[in-house]
Coordinates of C-alpha atoms and ligand atoms in Angstrom, one line a residue:
X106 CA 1.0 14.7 -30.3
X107 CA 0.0 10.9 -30.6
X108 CA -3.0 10.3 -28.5
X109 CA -2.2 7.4 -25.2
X110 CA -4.6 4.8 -25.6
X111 CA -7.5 5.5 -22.4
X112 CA -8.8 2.5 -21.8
X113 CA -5.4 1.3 -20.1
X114 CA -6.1 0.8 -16.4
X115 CA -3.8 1.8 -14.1
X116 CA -3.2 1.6 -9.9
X117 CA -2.7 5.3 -8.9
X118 CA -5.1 5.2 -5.8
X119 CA -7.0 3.0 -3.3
X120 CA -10.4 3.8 -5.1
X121 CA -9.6 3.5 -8.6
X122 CA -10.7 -0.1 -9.0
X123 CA -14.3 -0.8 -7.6
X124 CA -15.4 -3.1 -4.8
X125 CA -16.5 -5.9 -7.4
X126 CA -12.8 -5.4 -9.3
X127 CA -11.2 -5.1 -5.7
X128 CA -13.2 -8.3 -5.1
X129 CA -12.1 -10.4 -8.2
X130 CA -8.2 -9.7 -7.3
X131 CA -8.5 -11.3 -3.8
X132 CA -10.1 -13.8 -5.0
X133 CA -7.0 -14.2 -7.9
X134 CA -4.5 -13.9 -5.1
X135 CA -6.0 -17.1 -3.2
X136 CA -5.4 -19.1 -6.3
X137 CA -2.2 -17.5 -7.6
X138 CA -0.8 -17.8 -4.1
X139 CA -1.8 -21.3 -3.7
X140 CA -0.5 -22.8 -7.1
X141 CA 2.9 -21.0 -6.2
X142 CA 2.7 -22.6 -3.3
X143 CA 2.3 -26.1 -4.8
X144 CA 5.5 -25.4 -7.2
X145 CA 2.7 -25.1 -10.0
X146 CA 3.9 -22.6 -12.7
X147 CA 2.2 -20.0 -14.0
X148 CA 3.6 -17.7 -16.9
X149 CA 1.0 -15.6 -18.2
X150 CA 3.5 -13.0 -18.2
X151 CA 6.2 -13.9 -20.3
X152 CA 7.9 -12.1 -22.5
X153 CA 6.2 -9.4 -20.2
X154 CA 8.5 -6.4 -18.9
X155 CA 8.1 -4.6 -15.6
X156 CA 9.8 -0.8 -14.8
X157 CA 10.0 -0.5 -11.6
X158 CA 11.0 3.5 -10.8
X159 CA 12.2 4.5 -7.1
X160 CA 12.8 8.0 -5.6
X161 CA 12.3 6.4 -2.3
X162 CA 14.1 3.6 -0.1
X163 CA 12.5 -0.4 -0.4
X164 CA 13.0 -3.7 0.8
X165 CA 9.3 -5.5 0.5
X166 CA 7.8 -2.9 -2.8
X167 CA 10.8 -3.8 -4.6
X168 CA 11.5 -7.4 -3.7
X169 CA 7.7 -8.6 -4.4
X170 CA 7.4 -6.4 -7.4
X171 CA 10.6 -8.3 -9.1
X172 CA 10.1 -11.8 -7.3
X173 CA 6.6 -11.4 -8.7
X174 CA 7.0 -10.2 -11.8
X175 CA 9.5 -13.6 -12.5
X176 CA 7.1 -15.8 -10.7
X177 CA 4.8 -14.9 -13.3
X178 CA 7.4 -15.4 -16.5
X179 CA 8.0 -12.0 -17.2
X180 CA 10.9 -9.6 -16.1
X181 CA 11.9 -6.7 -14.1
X182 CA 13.8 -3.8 -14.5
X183 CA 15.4 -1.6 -11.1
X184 CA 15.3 2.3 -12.2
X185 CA 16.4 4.5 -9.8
X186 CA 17.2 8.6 -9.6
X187 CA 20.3 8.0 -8.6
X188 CA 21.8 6.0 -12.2
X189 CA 19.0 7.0 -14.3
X190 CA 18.3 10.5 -16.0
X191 CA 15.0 10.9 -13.8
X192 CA 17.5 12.4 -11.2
X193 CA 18.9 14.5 -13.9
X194 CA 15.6 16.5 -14.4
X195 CA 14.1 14.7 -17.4
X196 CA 10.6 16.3 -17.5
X197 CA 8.4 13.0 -16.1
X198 CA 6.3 13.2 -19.0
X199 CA 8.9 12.5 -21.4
X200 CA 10.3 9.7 -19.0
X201 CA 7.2 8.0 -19.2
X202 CA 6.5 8.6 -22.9
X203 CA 10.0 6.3 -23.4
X204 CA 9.4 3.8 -20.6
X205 CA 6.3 3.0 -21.8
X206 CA 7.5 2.2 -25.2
X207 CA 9.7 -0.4 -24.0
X208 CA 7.9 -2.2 -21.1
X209 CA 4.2 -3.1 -20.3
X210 CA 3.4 -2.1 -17.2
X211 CA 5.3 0.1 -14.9
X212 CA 5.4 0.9 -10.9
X213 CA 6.8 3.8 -9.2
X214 CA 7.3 5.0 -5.5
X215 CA 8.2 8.2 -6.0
X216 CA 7.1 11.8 -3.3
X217 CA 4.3 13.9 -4.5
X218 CA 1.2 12.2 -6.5
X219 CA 0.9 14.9 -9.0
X220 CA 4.2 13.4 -10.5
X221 CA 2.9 9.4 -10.4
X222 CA -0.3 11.6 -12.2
X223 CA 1.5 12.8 -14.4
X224 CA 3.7 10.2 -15.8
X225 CA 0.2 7.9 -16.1
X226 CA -1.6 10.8 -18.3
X227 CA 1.4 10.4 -20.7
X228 CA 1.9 6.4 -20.4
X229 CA 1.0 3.6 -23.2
X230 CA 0.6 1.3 -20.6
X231 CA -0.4 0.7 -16.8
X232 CA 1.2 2.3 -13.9
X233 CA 1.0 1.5 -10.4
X234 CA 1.4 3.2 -7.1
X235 CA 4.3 1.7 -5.1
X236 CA 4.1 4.7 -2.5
X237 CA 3.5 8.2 -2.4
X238 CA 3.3 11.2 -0.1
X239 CA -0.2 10.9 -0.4
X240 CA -1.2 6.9 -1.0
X241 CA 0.2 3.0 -0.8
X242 CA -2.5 1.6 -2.4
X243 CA -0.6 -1.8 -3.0
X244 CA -0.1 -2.0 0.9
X245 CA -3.9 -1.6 1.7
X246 CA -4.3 -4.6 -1.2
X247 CA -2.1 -7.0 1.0
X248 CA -3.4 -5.7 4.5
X249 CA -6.8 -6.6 3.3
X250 CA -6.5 -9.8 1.9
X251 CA -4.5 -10.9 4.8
X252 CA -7.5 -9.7 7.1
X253 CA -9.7 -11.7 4.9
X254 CA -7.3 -14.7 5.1
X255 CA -7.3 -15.0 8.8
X256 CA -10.9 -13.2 9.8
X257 CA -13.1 -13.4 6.8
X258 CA -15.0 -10.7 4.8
X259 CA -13.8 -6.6 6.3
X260 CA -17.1 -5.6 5.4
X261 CA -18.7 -3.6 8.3
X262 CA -15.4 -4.4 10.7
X263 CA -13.7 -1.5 12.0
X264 CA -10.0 -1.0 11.7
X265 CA -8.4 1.2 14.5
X266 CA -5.5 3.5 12.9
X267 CA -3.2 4.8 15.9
X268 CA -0.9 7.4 14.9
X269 CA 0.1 9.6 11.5
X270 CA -2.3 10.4 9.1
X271 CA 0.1 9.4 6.6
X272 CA 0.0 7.6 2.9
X273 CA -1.0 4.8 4.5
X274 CA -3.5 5.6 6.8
X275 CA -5.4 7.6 3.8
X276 CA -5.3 4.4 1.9
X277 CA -7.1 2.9 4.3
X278 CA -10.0 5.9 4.4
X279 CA -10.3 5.3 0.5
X280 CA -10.4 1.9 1.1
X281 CA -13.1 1.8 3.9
X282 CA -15.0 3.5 1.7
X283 CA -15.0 1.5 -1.3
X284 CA -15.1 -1.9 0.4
X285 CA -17.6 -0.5 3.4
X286 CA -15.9 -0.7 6.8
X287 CA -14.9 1.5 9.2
X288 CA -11.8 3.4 10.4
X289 CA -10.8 4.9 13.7
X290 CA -8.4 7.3 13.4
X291 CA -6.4 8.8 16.3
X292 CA -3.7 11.1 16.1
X293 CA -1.4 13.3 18.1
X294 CA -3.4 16.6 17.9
X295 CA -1.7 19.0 14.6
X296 CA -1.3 15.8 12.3
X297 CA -5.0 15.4 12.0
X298 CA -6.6 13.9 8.5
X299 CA -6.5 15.9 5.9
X300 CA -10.0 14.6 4.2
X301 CA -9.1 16.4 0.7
X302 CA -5.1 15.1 0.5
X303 CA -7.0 11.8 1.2
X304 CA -9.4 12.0 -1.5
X305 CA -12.5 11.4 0.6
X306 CA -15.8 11.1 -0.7
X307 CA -17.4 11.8 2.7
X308 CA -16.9 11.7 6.3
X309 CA -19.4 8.8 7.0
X310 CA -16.8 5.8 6.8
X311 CA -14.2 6.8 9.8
X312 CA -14.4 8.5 12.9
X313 CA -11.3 10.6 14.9
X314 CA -10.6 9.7 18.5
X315 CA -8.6 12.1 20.5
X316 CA -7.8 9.1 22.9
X317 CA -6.1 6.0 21.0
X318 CA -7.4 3.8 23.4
X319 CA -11.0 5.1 22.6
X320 CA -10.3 4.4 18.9
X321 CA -8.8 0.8 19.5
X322 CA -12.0 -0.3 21.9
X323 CA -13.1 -3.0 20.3
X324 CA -11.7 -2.9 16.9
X325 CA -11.3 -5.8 15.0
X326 CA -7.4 -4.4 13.4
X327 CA -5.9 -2.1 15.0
X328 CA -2.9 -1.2 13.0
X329 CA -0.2 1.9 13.1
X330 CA 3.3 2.7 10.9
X331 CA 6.2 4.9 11.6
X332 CA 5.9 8.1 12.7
X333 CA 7.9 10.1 10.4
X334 CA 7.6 8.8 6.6
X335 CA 10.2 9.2 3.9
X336 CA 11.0 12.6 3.1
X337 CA 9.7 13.9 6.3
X338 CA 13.1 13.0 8.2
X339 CA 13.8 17.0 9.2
X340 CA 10.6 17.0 11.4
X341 CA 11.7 13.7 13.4
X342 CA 12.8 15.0 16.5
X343 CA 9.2 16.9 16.9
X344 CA 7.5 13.7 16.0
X345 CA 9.3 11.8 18.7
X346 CA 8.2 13.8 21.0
X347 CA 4.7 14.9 19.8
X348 CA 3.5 11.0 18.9
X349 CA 5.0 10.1 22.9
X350 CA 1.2 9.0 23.6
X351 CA 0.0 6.9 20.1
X352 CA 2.2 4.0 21.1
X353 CA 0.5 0.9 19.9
X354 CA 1.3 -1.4 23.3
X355 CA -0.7 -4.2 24.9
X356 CA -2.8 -2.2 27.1
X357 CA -4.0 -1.2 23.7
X358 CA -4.7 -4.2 22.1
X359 CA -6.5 -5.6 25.3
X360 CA -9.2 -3.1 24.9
X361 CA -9.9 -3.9 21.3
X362 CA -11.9 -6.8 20.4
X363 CA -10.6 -10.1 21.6
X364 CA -9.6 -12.3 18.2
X365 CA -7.9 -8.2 17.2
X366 CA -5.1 -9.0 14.8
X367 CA -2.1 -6.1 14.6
X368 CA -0.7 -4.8 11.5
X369 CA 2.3 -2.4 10.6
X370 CA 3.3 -2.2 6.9
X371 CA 7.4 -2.4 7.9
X372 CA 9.7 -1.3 8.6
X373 CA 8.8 -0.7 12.5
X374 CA 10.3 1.1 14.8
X375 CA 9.7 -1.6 18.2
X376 CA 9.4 1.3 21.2
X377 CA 8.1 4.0 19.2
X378 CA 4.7 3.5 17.5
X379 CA 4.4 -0.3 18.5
X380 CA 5.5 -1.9 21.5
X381 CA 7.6 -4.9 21.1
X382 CA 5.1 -7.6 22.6
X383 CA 2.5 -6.3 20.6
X384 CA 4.3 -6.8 16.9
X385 CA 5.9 -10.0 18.5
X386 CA 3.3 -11.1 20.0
X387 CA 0.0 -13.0 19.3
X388 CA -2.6 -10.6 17.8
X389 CA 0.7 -9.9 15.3
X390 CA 0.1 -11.1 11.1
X391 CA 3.0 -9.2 10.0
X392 CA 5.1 -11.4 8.5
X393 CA 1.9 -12.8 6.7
X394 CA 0.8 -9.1 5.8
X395 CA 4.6 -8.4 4.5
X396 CA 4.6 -12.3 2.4
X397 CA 0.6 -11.1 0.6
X398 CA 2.5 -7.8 -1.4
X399 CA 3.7 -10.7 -3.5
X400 CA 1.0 -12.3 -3.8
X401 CA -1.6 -9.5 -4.4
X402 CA 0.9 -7.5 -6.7
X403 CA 1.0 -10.6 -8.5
X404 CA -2.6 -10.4 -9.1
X405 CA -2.7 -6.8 -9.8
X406 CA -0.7 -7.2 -12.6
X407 CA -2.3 -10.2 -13.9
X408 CA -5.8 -8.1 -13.9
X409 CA -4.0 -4.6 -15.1
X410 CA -2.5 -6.3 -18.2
X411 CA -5.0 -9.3 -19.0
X412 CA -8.1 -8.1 -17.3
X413 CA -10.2 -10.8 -15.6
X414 CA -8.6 -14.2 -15.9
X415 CA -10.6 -17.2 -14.5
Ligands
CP676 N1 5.8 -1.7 3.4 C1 6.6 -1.3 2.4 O1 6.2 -0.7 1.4 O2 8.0 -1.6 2.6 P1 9.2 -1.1 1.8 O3 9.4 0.3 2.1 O4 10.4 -2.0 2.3 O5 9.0 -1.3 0.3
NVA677 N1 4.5 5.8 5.7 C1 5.8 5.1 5.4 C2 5.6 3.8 4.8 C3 6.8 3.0 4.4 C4 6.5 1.7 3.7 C5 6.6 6.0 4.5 O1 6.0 6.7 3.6 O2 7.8 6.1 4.7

């Protein structure tokens, strides 16, 4: 068997690029978003091919991964199980040894992270995480930079998470651990963090509040998403009933700190995890949060394919 080149770099999980690499995209996305902006174009990309692989639903992961991908003079290619032979049972390690043959960089949203793992071990080139079970590392990217857009530096902020210990809300443990903040976590009681499916190194960058108010005082984000994820639709009756409590509303947000800003990756459910005033109202950047996947994927795959431009 050919050996796959190791020093490719791919985007499997929050904490596989360091705070100083983490640091160098956001400050990529600033410029790349601003030159877009100003109809200047930028094609370091073309010629450039993008797979992008969904098991899962998308609107925004699929829309800035192909907008993006353009933007920066390459193309994209739509694969999903449906019309491809992934749905077939082509063994994922095969899949990936042909796909990455004929693109240059690949992104898949797919269920478990064992198979994203595994089509990465066996891929010539890099592969990013556009949701799992487990992680949504590219939404954390965007979330982030918006924070810094509109509040400055996260460092040694706390983020209040208010509801399912999901893919994203592990994504933001990894990430308050590799950029130094903190995260409250509150959850119904049964849908507690799971440390190890999270990939923690330690316990010393978040802290679990039974009460959701107690984990929104005075946080500078406090932030939520649905309450049952994508492929978890047969326990959504129980979740109804068991998340009743870890509505985000605006009692909520008055107890956290006064500039607070609200995120919600999308799509949102308005009466269930978050109150309509709330992601309508003021302390709301979701729209903004939704616009940055473009630009921060855009940088991602500037800095995954050419390494550190600028
Ligand atoms: N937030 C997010 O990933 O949205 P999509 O499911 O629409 O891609
Ligand atoms: N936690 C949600 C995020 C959707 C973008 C899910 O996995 O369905």
């Amino acid at each position: 068997m050919a050996t796959i080149e190791s020093a490719i770099k791919h985007f499997l999980q929050f904490n596989d690029l360091s705070a100083e690499q983490l640091n160098h995209i956001f400050a990529r996305t600033k410029i790349i978003k601003r030159q877009f902006k100003a109809y200047q174009p930028y094609w370091p990309l073309s010629d450039r091919t993008l797979v992008m692989i969904f098991e899962k639903a998308s609107t925004r992961t699929r829309l800035s991964f192909e907008a993006g991908m353009q933007q920066l003079g390459g193309s994209a290619i739509y694969l999903n199980t449906r019309d491809s032979q992934l749905g077939r049972g082509e063994p994922v390690e095969d899949a990936a040894q042909v796909i990455s043959r004929m693109s240059d960089i690949v992104m898949i949203r797919t269920f478990e992270q064992d198979i994203i793992e595994r089509f990465a071990a066996n891929s010539r080139v890099p592969v990013i995480n556009g949701l799992t079970n487990e992680y949504h590392p590219c939404q954390i990217l965007a979330d982030i930079f918006t924070f810094i857009e509109h509040r400055g530096p996260i460092k040694g902020k706390t983020v209040a998470w208010i509801g399912d210990s999901n893919n994203v809300c592990n994504t933001w443990l990894q990430a308050a651990e590799v950029l130094d903040f903190n995260v409250h976590v509150s959850t119904p009681p049964g849908y507690e963090v799971e440390p190890e499916r999270a990939n923690l190194y330690g316990h010393a960058h978040y802290g679990e509040f039974a009460d959701p108010m107690e984990a929104a005082r005075g946080a500078h984000l406090v932030t939520t998403d649905v309450w049952t994820s994508m492929g978890f639709e047969a326990e959504n009756e129980e979740r109804l009933r068991d998340f009743a409590d870890w509505q985000v509303d605006s009692d909520m947000m008055k107890v956290a700190a006064k500039d607070a800003l609200f995120m919600h990756c999308l799509p949102a459910h308005r009466g269930e995890e978050v109150a309509a005033d709330v992601i309508d109202g003021a302390h709301s950047v979701v729209w903004d949060e939704a616009e940055n996947r473009l630009h921060v994927q855009k940088a991602l795959m500037e800095y995954l394919l050419l390494g550190k431009v600028g």
